[in-house]
Amino acid sequence: MATDKTGTSSRTAARTRVFLTGATGNWGRATLREFRERGDRISVTALVLPTERDRAALEQFSDMENLDVVWGDLTDPAAVERCVAGADIILHVGAVVSPLADRHPELARKVNIGSMRNIIRAIKYQPDPSRIKVVGVGSVAETGNRAIPHHWARVGDPIRVSTFDEYGQTKVIAERELVDSGLPRWAWLRQTGIFHPDMLTIRDPIMTHSTLDGVMEWVSVEDSARLLANICEPTVPEEFCGGIYNIGGGAPWRLTNWELQTAIADALGVKDIRRWYDRNWFATGNFHGHWYTDSDRLQALVPFRHNTFPETLSRAVASLPPAVKSAGKVPGWLIKHLVMKPLTRQPRGTMHAMRSGNPTEINAHFGCLANWHSIGDWSTFQPPVPGRTPVLLDHWYNEAKKPSEWTETDYRSAAEFRGGQLLTQDIATGQFTKPIKWRCAFGHAFDASPRLVLTAGHWCPTCVADTASYPDQAARNPFLAQLIHAAELPSPHSRSVGQCSRYTPLIRWQIFTAATALPRYRN
């Protein structure tokens, strides 16, 4: 491994020059291992924080001759610019992720948003910005909680972040920045849950934020690394640029959270995972996770899937420390009371919310206090059985039309379906990459390209950041109202609601009418 403090080095001219951020994370290290095998055609520059932890993480790559390390900070524009100047492709993986982002939201904003802006600015400083391809990485967290029966998702569905999820909010902003940056060659990848060995050793209150009846379309860390490396190959079609993609492992990786829990427990020799927890420790909402109807699109453009869930889980367990692998030999009550229960009572834990009586946290995790009391114990638990037939939300524009054929009429229709207005006048046909002016139902004016709104699912940035008002927003926004669970709606024959509703009767009735009265768009 060559260490380069200046950001410049002599490289073989024939090699594709890659600037990689986040190289010391699980995904980053797996990507470096993939690049190590492609040293004859790819050279890598990694911008890495000069901390003991990060230096230790890179020790395994000390013999990687096609790797140069620049010690620096993503929030330093000068350091970023030095790395960008020598790159053909930028893979921006680096970020402050959950649960660290939950503990340090200001740091998450500084790094996740600031680094994207630094990269965009640095590319624009180059003599020929069109020479550089930049790939930004987002998250499934951008579209938040999607409970059954709304567990199927695709790019273009409403951006809606879970409460307290600062990581998701920062990725929403970073995505807006890149999509509407004006850069000629970019792509955005919304990463799903990455299955890697370290995931099995996490001990954080976030563990019980995951709902038992939720879903996730996982992907292995090795396949994720293979994807990034393959993006750097010359075989990638140019149509990849300008796209936003969901990363997912496909149908075999579509699991419920309960299936994931039980599979991991079985692999560790734990006969009954329910002995580790009380059922009502787990949140019943406000956590992200979807099955994708469109993850195969990325696979078709840049093939990367090789791993299966069973063999990936087996390898992950085999790499664990002996103490963790022998979890099945430890009495369940011991783990429950000495490990899991204390975790739930730490700040950000579900039981910390209950013990502190914090209504905002209780409502986020459970909807309301009465909902928590009604959860019951394991004797009444039924494993979730989500529908396997994909269901699409309506995006309210003619998706058969090419963006180059979009007209002002398409934009006005999309705005109205979101409860707002198109403010810009006289838009030329096919003008979809340049930001124009819109207004949401609450009177907030904002700029966004038609591509960002129609194909990426973005709308008012002020409203997206205000998660507490999502119910009020859905009452005026039929696009968002599609995600309201039928059980949360009043009967069409009565406007009365239970005392525990998180929505007022008027709001619930408005949501019901908005979600059911409008016909679906017909292409």
Short mmCIF file of C-alpha atoms in Angstrom, two decimals:
data_model
loop_
_atom_site.label_atom_id
_atom_site.label_comp_id
_atom_site.label_asym_id
_atom_site.label_seq_id
_atom_site.Cartn_x
_atom_site.Cartn_y
_atom_site.Cartn_z
CA MET A 1 0.00 0.00 0.00
CA ALA A 2 1.45 3.35 -1.06
CA THR A 3 0.74 6.21 1.31
CA ASP A 4 0.42 9.57 -0.40
CA LYS A 5 -0.09 12.72 1.67
CA THR A 6 -0.35 15.02 -1.31
CA GLY A 7 -3.00 13.17 -3.22
CA THR A 8 -0.80 12.82 -6.30
CA SER A 9 1.13 9.75 -7.38
CA SER A 10 2.41 8.01 -10.46
CA ARG A 11 -0.03 5.42 -11.71
CA THR A 12 -0.20 3.22 -14.71
CA ALA A 13 -1.99 5.33 -17.31
CA ALA A 14 -4.14 2.44 -18.51
CA ARG A 15 -5.72 1.95 -15.11
CA THR A 16 -9.09 3.43 -14.20
CA ARG A 17 -8.44 5.81 -11.32
CA VAL A 18 -10.97 5.44 -8.50
CA PHE A 19 -11.45 7.80 -5.56
CA LEU A 20 -13.06 5.77 -2.75
CA THR A 21 -14.47 7.23 0.46
CA GLY A 22 -15.46 5.16 3.47
CA ALA A 23 -12.67 2.67 2.84
CA THR A 24 -12.36 1.58 6.48
CA GLY A 25 -16.01 0.61 6.95
CA ASN A 26 -17.37 -2.90 6.38
CA TRP A 27 -18.50 -2.09 2.84
CA GLY A 28 -15.35 -0.09 2.13
CA ARG A 29 -12.96 -2.83 3.22
CA ALA A 30 -14.87 -5.42 1.20
CA THR A 31 -14.59 -3.09 -1.81
CA LEU A 32 -10.83 -2.74 -1.32
CA ARG A 33 -10.54 -6.53 -1.30
CA GLU A 34 -12.43 -6.61 -4.58
CA PHE A 35 -10.18 -3.92 -6.07
CA ARG A 36 -7.05 -5.74 -4.90
CA GLU A 37 -7.93 -8.50 -7.39
CA ARG A 38 -8.25 -5.94 -10.22
CA GLY A 39 -4.90 -4.24 -9.76
CA ASP A 40 -3.99 -4.66 -13.41
CA ARG A 41 -6.74 -2.27 -14.50
CA ILE A 42 -7.87 -0.24 -11.46
CA SER A 43 -5.96 2.01 -9.05
CA VAL A 44 -7.57 3.36 -5.89
CA THR A 45 -7.11 6.51 -3.85
CA ALA A 46 -8.78 6.39 -0.43
CA LEU A 47 -9.33 9.46 1.75
CA VAL A 48 -9.08 8.21 5.33
CA LEU A 49 -9.24 9.88 8.74
CA PRO A 50 -5.84 9.62 10.49
CA THR A 51 -7.20 7.88 13.59
CA GLU A 52 -5.83 4.77 15.27
CA ARG A 53 -8.98 2.87 14.43
CA ASP A 54 -8.84 3.76 10.74
CA ARG A 55 -5.11 3.03 10.49
CA ALA A 56 -5.69 -0.38 12.07
CA ALA A 57 -8.53 -1.12 9.65
CA LEU A 58 -6.19 -0.63 6.70
CA GLU A 59 -3.34 -2.79 7.98
CA GLN A 60 -4.63 -5.77 6.02
CA PHE A 61 -4.07 -3.77 2.82
CA SER A 62 -0.43 -2.86 3.52
CA ASP A 63 0.66 -4.96 0.52
CA MET A 64 -2.00 -3.61 -1.87
CA GLU A 65 0.14 -2.05 -4.57
CA ASN A 66 -2.76 -0.39 -6.40
CA LEU A 67 -3.91 1.55 -3.31
CA ASP A 68 -2.85 5.06 -2.31
CA VAL A 69 -4.05 6.47 1.01
CA VAL A 70 -4.58 10.17 1.59
CA TRP A 71 -4.91 10.92 5.30
CA GLY A 72 -7.53 13.60 5.66
CA ASP A 73 -11.14 14.54 6.32
CA LEU A 74 -14.17 14.46 4.01
CA THR A 75 -15.28 17.77 5.52
CA ASP A 76 -12.04 19.42 4.33
CA PRO A 77 -12.71 20.85 0.84
CA ALA A 78 -9.00 21.00 -0.01
CA ALA A 79 -8.38 17.34 0.84
CA VAL A 80 -11.43 16.28 -1.18
CA GLU A 81 -10.37 18.40 -4.16
CA ARG A 82 -6.89 16.81 -4.23
CA CYS A 83 -8.43 13.35 -4.46
CA VAL A 84 -11.08 14.34 -7.02
CA ALA A 85 -8.49 15.92 -9.32
CA GLY A 86 -6.85 12.58 -10.03
CA ALA A 87 -9.98 10.46 -10.38
CA ASP A 88 -11.95 9.01 -13.26
CA ILE A 89 -14.66 7.62 -10.95
CA ILE A 90 -15.69 8.64 -7.44
CA LEU A 91 -17.35 6.07 -5.18
CA HIS A 92 -18.70 8.08 -2.26
CA VAL A 93 -19.41 5.42 0.36
CA GLY A 94 -18.16 7.32 3.41
CA ALA A 95 -20.79 8.50 5.90
CA VAL A 96 -21.72 8.64 9.56
CA VAL A 97 -24.32 5.87 9.77
CA SER A 98 -26.71 4.62 12.43
CA PRO A 99 -26.42 3.98 15.31
CA LEU A 100 -23.52 6.48 15.52
CA ALA A 101 -25.58 9.03 13.57
CA ASP A 102 -28.37 8.68 16.15
CA ARG A 103 -25.96 9.49 18.95
CA HIS A 104 -24.26 12.34 17.10
CA PRO A 105 -26.76 13.95 14.69
CA GLU A 106 -24.72 17.15 14.21
CA LEU A 107 -21.70 15.10 13.13
CA ALA A 108 -23.92 13.13 10.74
CA ARG A 109 -25.14 16.34 9.10
CA LYS A 110 -21.63 17.78 8.87
CA VAL A 111 -20.15 14.70 7.24
CA ASN A 112 -22.99 13.26 5.18
CA ILE A 113 -24.15 16.53 3.65
CA GLY A 114 -20.91 18.47 3.73
CA SER A 115 -18.89 15.75 2.03
CA MET A 116 -21.36 15.52 -0.86
CA ARG A 117 -21.19 19.26 -1.36
CA ASN A 118 -17.39 19.18 -1.26
CA ILE A 119 -17.27 16.47 -3.93
CA ILE A 120 -19.73 18.28 -6.20
CA ARG A 121 -17.80 21.53 -5.82
CA ALA A 122 -14.48 19.78 -6.51
CA ILE A 123 -15.76 18.17 -9.70
CA LYS A 124 -17.03 21.51 -10.96
CA TYR A 125 -13.55 22.99 -10.36
CA GLN A 126 -12.00 20.50 -12.79
CA PRO A 127 -11.16 21.57 -16.35
CA ASP A 128 -13.50 18.88 -17.72
CA PRO A 129 -16.19 17.79 -15.22
CA SER A 130 -17.69 15.42 -17.79
CA ARG A 131 -14.58 13.26 -17.49
CA ILE A 132 -15.48 12.24 -13.93
CA LYS A 133 -18.27 9.86 -12.95
CA VAL A 134 -19.53 10.19 -9.36
CA VAL A 135 -21.58 7.55 -7.57
CA GLY A 136 -23.28 8.67 -4.37
CA VAL A 137 -24.68 6.26 -1.80
CA GLY A 138 -28.01 6.74 -0.06
CA SER A 139 -30.14 4.45 2.02
CA VAL A 140 -33.37 2.53 2.39
CA ALA A 141 -33.85 4.89 5.36
CA GLU A 142 -34.78 7.67 2.91
CA THR A 143 -38.22 6.13 2.42
CA GLY A 144 -38.74 5.14 6.04
CA ASN A 145 -41.33 2.87 7.58
CA ARG A 146 -43.30 0.74 5.09
CA ALA A 147 -45.42 -1.63 7.15
CA ILE A 148 -47.50 -4.45 5.69
CA PRO A 149 -49.42 -4.13 3.35
CA HIS A 150 -47.20 -1.30 2.01
CA HIS A 151 -43.99 -3.32 2.18
CA TRP A 152 -43.28 -3.19 -1.57
CA ALA A 153 -41.30 -0.15 -2.73
CA ARG A 154 -39.55 1.31 -5.75
CA VAL A 155 -37.60 4.43 -6.62
CA GLY A 156 -40.09 7.26 -7.02
CA ASP A 157 -42.19 6.36 -3.98
CA PRO A 158 -42.59 9.16 -1.42
CA ILE A 159 -39.51 10.24 0.47
CA ARG A 160 -40.56 9.81 4.10
CA VAL A 161 -37.98 9.41 6.87
CA SER A 162 -38.65 7.81 10.23
CA THR A 163 -38.78 10.00 13.34
CA PHE A 164 -35.35 10.54 14.98
CA ASP A 165 -33.55 9.13 11.91
CA GLU A 166 -30.97 11.83 11.32
CA TYR A 167 -28.99 9.53 9.04
CA GLY A 168 -31.98 9.14 6.72
CA GLN A 169 -32.56 12.89 6.67
CA THR A 170 -28.95 13.62 5.77
CA LYS A 171 -29.08 11.15 2.90
CA VAL A 172 -32.25 12.76 1.55
CA ILE A 173 -30.45 16.11 1.40
CA ALA A 174 -27.30 14.62 -0.10
CA GLU A 175 -29.39 12.93 -2.80
CA ARG A 176 -31.08 16.22 -3.67
CA GLU A 177 -27.68 17.88 -3.89
CA LEU A 178 -26.30 15.33 -6.35
CA VAL A 179 -29.38 14.83 -8.53
CA ASP A 180 -29.81 18.59 -9.04
CA SER A 181 -26.09 19.42 -9.07
CA GLY A 182 -25.89 19.89 -12.82
CA LEU A 183 -23.01 17.40 -13.02
CA PRO A 184 -23.02 15.52 -16.32
CA ARG A 185 -22.19 11.99 -15.06
CA TRP A 186 -23.60 10.74 -11.78
CA ALA A 187 -25.64 7.94 -10.23
CA TRP A 188 -27.22 7.45 -6.81
CA LEU A 189 -27.48 4.08 -5.06
CA ARG A 190 -29.95 3.57 -2.21
CA GLN A 191 -28.37 0.82 -0.18
CA THR A 192 -30.50 -1.66 1.71
CA GLY A 193 -29.45 -3.59 4.81
CA ILE A 194 -25.96 -4.99 4.27
CA PHE A 195 -25.44 -8.41 5.82
CA HIS A 196 -21.92 -8.67 7.22
CA PRO A 197 -20.33 -10.49 10.20
CA ASP A 198 -20.06 -7.39 12.40
CA MET A 199 -23.83 -7.05 12.22
CA LEU A 200 -24.12 -10.07 14.50
CA THR A 201 -22.06 -8.39 17.22
CA ILE A 202 -23.96 -5.08 17.42
CA ARG A 203 -25.07 -4.30 20.94
CA ASP A 204 -27.02 -1.08 20.73
CA PRO A 205 -30.54 0.07 21.66
CA ILE A 206 -31.30 0.26 17.93
CA MET A 207 -31.73 -3.54 18.00
CA THR A 208 -35.31 -3.28 19.23
CA HIS A 209 -36.23 -0.42 16.89
CA SER A 210 -36.65 -3.08 14.21
CA THR A 211 -40.27 -4.21 14.07
CA LEU A 212 -41.03 -7.92 14.25
CA ASP A 213 -43.46 -7.72 11.33
CA GLY A 214 -41.21 -5.52 9.19
CA VAL A 215 -39.37 -6.64 6.06
CA MET A 216 -36.04 -6.03 4.37
CA GLU A 217 -34.54 -7.09 1.06
CA TRP A 218 -30.97 -7.66 2.24
CA VAL A 219 -27.73 -7.88 0.29
CA SER A 220 -24.37 -9.35 1.25
CA VAL A 221 -21.38 -7.10 1.84
CA GLU A 222 -19.45 -9.08 -0.78
CA ASP A 223 -22.10 -8.51 -3.45
CA SER A 224 -22.24 -4.83 -2.49
CA ALA A 225 -18.49 -4.59 -2.96
CA ARG A 226 -18.69 -6.42 -6.26
CA LEU A 227 -21.29 -3.91 -7.42
CA LEU A 228 -19.02 -0.93 -6.73
CA ALA A 229 -16.06 -2.56 -8.39
CA ASN A 230 -18.10 -3.55 -11.44
CA ILE A 231 -19.35 0.04 -11.80
CA CYS A 232 -15.73 0.99 -12.45
CA GLU A 233 -15.40 -1.40 -15.39
CA PRO A 234 -15.73 -0.11 -18.98
CA THR A 235 -18.57 -2.56 -19.69
CA VAL A 236 -21.09 -0.50 -17.71
CA PRO A 237 -23.59 1.08 -20.13
CA GLU A 238 -23.71 4.87 -20.21
CA GLU A 239 -27.43 4.76 -19.40
CA PHE A 240 -26.37 3.91 -15.85
CA CYS A 241 -25.50 7.57 -15.36
CA GLY A 242 -28.34 9.85 -14.35
CA GLY A 243 -30.16 7.06 -12.55
CA ILE A 244 -31.26 6.40 -8.97
CA TYR A 245 -31.25 2.74 -7.97
CA ASN A 246 -32.31 0.50 -5.11
CA ILE A 247 -29.62 -2.00 -4.14
CA GLY A 248 -31.11 -5.32 -3.13
CA GLY A 249 -30.26 -8.99 -3.25
CA GLY A 250 -33.42 -9.90 -5.12
CA ALA A 251 -36.19 -12.36 -4.25
CA PRO A 252 -34.04 -14.86 -2.25
CA TRP A 253 -32.96 -12.07 0.10
CA ARG A 254 -36.49 -10.83 0.89
CA LEU A 255 -36.98 -11.66 4.55
CA THR A 256 -39.25 -10.55 7.33
CA ASN A 257 -37.45 -9.24 10.39
CA TRP A 258 -38.77 -12.22 12.29
CA GLU A 259 -37.30 -14.62 9.72
CA LEU A 260 -33.95 -12.87 10.05
CA GLN A 261 -34.05 -13.09 13.86
CA THR A 262 -34.88 -16.79 13.88
CA ALA A 263 -32.34 -17.65 11.16
CA ILE A 264 -29.53 -15.97 13.08
CA ALA A 265 -30.65 -17.62 16.32
CA ASP A 266 -30.71 -21.04 14.68
CA ALA A 267 -27.22 -20.50 13.24
CA LEU A 268 -25.96 -19.66 16.75
CA GLY A 269 -27.60 -22.72 18.25
CA VAL A 270 -30.28 -20.73 20.06
CA LYS A 271 -33.36 -22.94 20.25
CA ASP A 272 -35.90 -20.21 21.00
CA ILE A 273 -34.94 -16.56 20.44
CA ARG A 274 -38.07 -15.47 22.33
CA ARG A 275 -36.30 -16.35 25.58
CA TRP A 276 -33.98 -13.40 24.97
CA TYR A 277 -36.66 -10.72 24.80
CA ASP A 278 -40.08 -9.64 25.91
CA ARG A 279 -42.31 -9.18 22.90
CA ASN A 280 -43.24 -5.61 23.82
CA TRP A 281 -39.60 -4.50 23.77
CA PHE A 282 -39.80 -4.32 19.98
CA ALA A 283 -41.14 -1.20 18.31
CA THR A 284 -44.26 -1.60 16.21
CA GLY A 285 -43.45 1.18 13.73
CA ASN A 286 -41.06 3.93 12.68
CA PHE A 287 -38.33 1.70 11.26
CA HIS A 288 -37.30 1.43 7.63
CA GLY A 289 -37.36 -1.66 5.45
CA HIS A 290 -38.91 -2.70 2.12
CA TRP A 291 -39.01 -5.36 -0.50
CA TYR A 292 -38.18 -3.85 -3.88
CA THR A 293 -40.07 -4.17 -7.13
CA ASP A 294 -37.16 -2.58 -9.02
CA SER A 295 -33.89 -3.91 -7.52
CA ASP A 296 -33.43 -6.19 -10.53
CA ARG A 297 -32.96 -3.06 -12.66
CA LEU A 298 -29.52 -2.43 -11.17
CA GLN A 299 -28.62 -6.10 -11.48
CA ALA A 300 -29.43 -5.94 -15.21
CA LEU A 301 -27.18 -2.90 -15.76
CA VAL A 302 -24.31 -3.92 -13.49
CA PRO A 303 -24.52 -7.64 -12.59
CA PHE A 304 -23.25 -8.20 -9.04
CA ARG A 305 -25.30 -10.87 -7.26
CA HIS A 306 -23.44 -14.06 -6.38
CA ASN A 307 -24.19 -14.82 -2.74
CA THR A 308 -27.13 -16.56 -1.11
CA PHE A 309 -28.44 -15.75 2.35
CA PRO A 310 -27.82 -19.21 3.89
CA GLU A 311 -24.17 -19.38 2.84
CA THR A 312 -23.57 -15.73 3.75
CA LEU A 313 -25.03 -16.31 7.21
CA SER A 314 -22.93 -19.45 7.62
CA ARG A 315 -19.72 -17.58 6.76
CA ALA A 316 -20.67 -14.71 9.06
CA VAL A 317 -21.21 -17.04 12.02
CA ALA A 318 -17.96 -18.91 11.29
CA SER A 319 -16.01 -15.63 11.56
CA LEU A 320 -17.43 -14.69 14.96
CA PRO A 321 -15.47 -14.89 18.23
CA PRO A 322 -15.96 -18.18 20.07
CA ALA A 323 -17.91 -16.49 22.88
CA VAL A 324 -20.52 -15.23 20.40
CA LYS A 325 -20.72 -18.51 18.48
CA SER A 326 -21.53 -20.34 21.70
CA ALA A 327 -24.56 -18.13 22.44
CA GLY A 328 -26.85 -21.15 22.24
CA LYS A 329 -25.13 -22.68 25.28
CA VAL A 330 -25.90 -19.69 27.50
CA PRO A 331 -29.22 -19.79 29.37
CA GLY A 332 -31.71 -17.53 27.63
CA TRP A 333 -32.79 -15.83 30.84
CA LEU A 334 -29.19 -14.79 31.48
CA ILE A 335 -28.84 -13.05 28.11
CA LYS A 336 -32.28 -11.52 28.49
CA HIS A 337 -31.70 -9.93 31.88
CA LEU A 338 -27.98 -9.17 31.75
CA VAL A 339 -27.59 -8.08 28.11
CA MET A 340 -30.81 -7.34 26.26
CA LYS A 341 -32.92 -5.76 28.96
CA PRO A 342 -30.24 -3.22 29.95
CA LEU A 343 -29.82 -2.32 26.27
CA THR A 344 -33.49 -1.48 25.87
CA ARG A 345 -33.24 0.85 28.86
CA GLN A 346 -30.35 2.88 27.51
CA PRO A 347 -31.05 6.26 25.88
CA ARG A 348 -32.73 5.70 22.49
CA GLY A 349 -33.96 2.31 23.69
CA THR A 350 -37.65 1.44 23.48
CA MET A 351 -37.93 0.72 27.20
CA HIS A 352 -36.01 3.90 28.03
CA ALA A 353 -38.86 5.74 26.32
CA MET A 354 -41.41 3.87 28.42
CA ARG A 355 -39.55 4.36 31.70
CA SER A 356 -38.99 8.07 31.04
CA GLY A 357 -42.57 8.58 29.86
CA ASN A 358 -41.36 10.58 26.86
CA PRO A 359 -44.53 10.85 24.69
CA THR A 360 -42.64 11.72 21.51
CA GLU A 361 -40.46 8.62 21.74
CA ILE A 362 -43.35 6.38 22.85
CA ASN A 363 -45.50 7.55 19.94
CA ALA A 364 -42.64 7.05 17.49
CA HIS A 365 -41.97 3.48 18.59
CA PHE A 366 -45.51 2.31 19.34
CA GLY A 367 -48.02 4.89 18.07
CA CYS A 368 -49.18 5.63 21.61
CA LEU A 369 -49.03 4.27 25.15
CA ALA A 370 -52.29 2.31 24.79
CA ASN A 371 -50.89 0.55 21.72
CA TRP A 372 -47.92 -0.63 23.76
CA HIS A 373 -50.17 -1.97 26.50
CA SER A 374 -52.15 -3.94 23.91
CA ILE A 375 -49.16 -5.74 22.34
CA GLY A 376 -49.47 -8.88 24.46
CA ASP A 377 -46.86 -11.56 25.15
CA TRP A 378 -45.30 -14.26 22.97
CA SER A 379 -48.30 -16.57 23.45
CA THR A 380 -50.36 -14.38 21.09
CA PHE A 381 -47.59 -13.72 18.56
CA GLN A 382 -48.14 -14.85 14.98
CA PRO A 383 -45.19 -14.69 12.54
CA PRO A 384 -45.93 -12.16 9.79
CA VAL A 385 -46.87 -13.40 6.34
CA PRO A 386 -46.51 -10.43 3.97
CA GLY A 387 -47.88 -10.66 0.46
CA ARG A 388 -45.38 -11.87 -2.13
CA THR A 389 -47.13 -10.25 -5.08
CA PRO A 390 -45.60 -6.82 -5.78
CA VAL A 391 -47.92 -3.84 -5.35
CA LEU A 392 -47.05 -0.46 -6.85
CA LEU A 393 -47.87 2.97 -5.48
CA ASP A 394 -49.19 5.47 -8.01
CA HIS A 395 -46.62 8.09 -9.02
CA TRP A 396 -49.29 10.01 -10.94
CA TYR A 397 -47.58 10.62 -14.24
CA ASN A 398 -47.36 8.63 -17.44
CA GLU A 399 -44.39 6.40 -16.67
CA ALA A 400 -44.45 5.05 -20.23
CA LYS A 401 -43.26 8.44 -21.49
CA LYS A 402 -39.56 9.13 -21.72
CA PRO A 403 -38.36 12.07 -19.60
CA SER A 404 -37.42 13.83 -22.83
CA GLU A 405 -41.16 13.81 -23.65
CA TRP A 406 -42.36 15.22 -20.33
CA THR A 407 -44.32 18.44 -20.58
CA GLU A 408 -45.55 21.14 -18.25
CA THR A 409 -48.85 19.25 -18.06
CA ASP A 410 -47.07 16.25 -16.54
CA TYR A 411 -45.44 18.47 -13.93
CA ARG A 412 -48.71 20.19 -13.00
CA SER A 413 -50.45 16.84 -12.62
CA ALA A 414 -47.68 15.53 -10.37
CA ALA A 415 -47.78 18.68 -8.25
CA GLU A 416 -51.54 18.48 -7.80
CA PHE A 417 -51.34 14.82 -6.75
CA ARG A 418 -48.91 15.94 -4.06
CA GLY A 419 -51.33 18.63 -2.91
CA GLY A 420 -49.25 21.46 -4.33
CA GLN A 421 -48.65 23.63 -7.34
CA LEU A 422 -46.18 24.11 -10.15
CA LEU A 423 -44.99 27.72 -9.99
CA THR A 424 -42.65 27.91 -12.98
CA GLN A 425 -44.34 28.91 -16.24
CA ASP A 426 -43.63 28.04 -19.89
CA ILE A 427 -41.42 24.99 -19.41
CA ALA A 428 -40.06 23.52 -22.60
CA THR A 429 -40.85 19.90 -23.40
CA GLY A 430 -38.08 17.61 -22.19
CA GLN A 431 -36.68 20.06 -19.67
CA PHE A 432 -36.45 17.69 -16.74
CA THR A 433 -32.94 18.08 -15.27
CA LYS A 434 -33.03 21.78 -14.41
CA PRO A 435 -34.60 22.82 -11.06
CA ILE A 436 -37.91 24.65 -11.33
CA LYS A 437 -40.19 26.17 -8.69
CA TRP A 438 -42.96 24.35 -6.84
CA ARG A 439 -45.18 25.00 -3.82
CA CYS A 440 -46.44 22.40 -1.36
CA ALA A 441 -49.85 22.28 0.32
CA PHE A 442 -48.47 24.17 3.32
CA GLY A 443 -47.25 27.11 1.25
CA HIS A 444 -43.53 26.27 1.22
CA ALA A 445 -41.92 27.25 -2.09
CA PHE A 446 -38.89 25.25 -3.18
CA ASP A 447 -36.72 24.41 -6.17
CA ALA A 448 -36.41 20.89 -7.56
CA SER A 449 -35.95 19.34 -10.96
CA PRO A 450 -38.82 17.34 -12.46
CA ARG A 451 -36.47 14.34 -12.39
CA LEU A 452 -36.06 14.73 -8.62
CA VAL A 453 -39.81 14.97 -8.06
CA LEU A 454 -41.21 12.50 -10.58
CA THR A 455 -38.59 9.76 -10.67
CA ALA A 456 -37.00 10.08 -7.22
CA GLY A 457 -40.06 10.76 -5.05
CA HIS A 458 -38.84 14.02 -3.52
CA TRP A 459 -41.18 16.87 -2.68
CA CYS A 460 -41.02 19.73 -0.18
CA PRO A 461 -37.72 19.64 1.77
CA THR A 462 -39.25 21.54 4.68
CA CYS A 463 -42.06 19.03 5.06
CA VAL A 464 -39.77 16.01 4.72
CA ALA A 465 -37.71 17.25 7.65
CA ASP A 466 -40.84 17.69 9.80
CA THR A 467 -41.63 14.05 10.57
CA ALA A 468 -44.12 14.97 13.31
CA SER A 469 -46.40 16.54 10.72
CA TYR A 470 -46.46 13.58 8.29
CA PRO A 471 -50.09 12.75 9.20
CA ASP A 472 -51.14 16.36 8.51
CA GLN A 473 -49.16 16.29 5.26
CA ALA A 474 -50.86 13.06 4.15
CA ALA A 475 -54.24 14.68 4.74
CA ARG A 476 -53.41 17.17 1.97
CA ASN A 477 -51.08 15.03 -0.12
CA PRO A 478 -52.72 12.01 -1.84
CA PHE A 479 -49.29 10.84 -3.03
CA LEU A 480 -48.13 10.45 0.58
CA ALA A 481 -51.56 9.26 1.78
CA GLN A 482 -51.13 6.02 -0.18
CA LEU A 483 -48.82 4.83 2.60
CA ILE A 484 -51.38 5.13 5.36
CA HIS A 485 -52.37 1.68 6.61
CA ALA A 486 -56.02 0.83 6.03
CA ALA A 487 -56.37 -0.03 9.73
CA GLU A 488 -55.46 3.56 10.59
CA LEU A 489 -58.35 4.94 8.55
CA PRO A 490 -61.87 5.51 9.82
CA SER A 491 -64.75 3.49 8.48
CA PRO A 492 -66.38 5.14 5.45
CA HIS A 493 -69.64 4.93 7.41
CA SER A 494 -68.36 6.64 10.55
CA ARG A 495 -65.96 9.44 11.38
CA SER A 496 -65.38 8.23 14.94
CA VAL A 497 -61.91 7.04 15.94
CA GLY A 498 -60.40 5.31 18.93
CA GLN A 499 -58.85 7.31 21.72
CA CYS A 500 -55.41 6.00 20.84
CA SER A 501 -55.25 7.29 17.28
CA ARG A 502 -52.17 9.31 16.44
CA TYR A 503 -54.38 11.23 13.99
CA THR A 504 -57.31 13.49 14.75
CA PRO A 505 -60.72 12.41 13.35
CA LEU A 506 -60.62 15.17 10.74
CA ILE A 507 -57.15 14.23 9.55
CA ARG A 508 -58.01 10.54 9.37
CA TRP A 509 -61.11 11.26 7.33
CA GLN A 510 -59.18 13.52 4.97
CA ILE A 511 -56.53 10.84 4.51
CA PHE A 512 -59.20 8.27 3.78
CA THR A 513 -60.88 10.38 1.12
CA ALA A 514 -57.57 11.44 -0.43
CA ALA A 515 -56.32 7.88 -0.70
CA THR A 516 -59.52 6.32 -2.03
CA ALA A 517 -61.35 8.93 -4.09
CA LEU A 518 -58.76 9.57 -6.81
CA PRO A 519 -58.58 7.15 -9.73
CA ARG A 520 -55.26 5.56 -10.61
CA TYR A 521 -53.39 7.05 -13.54
CA ARG A 522 -53.83 5.11 -16.75
CA ASN A 523 -50.93 5.11 -19.17
#
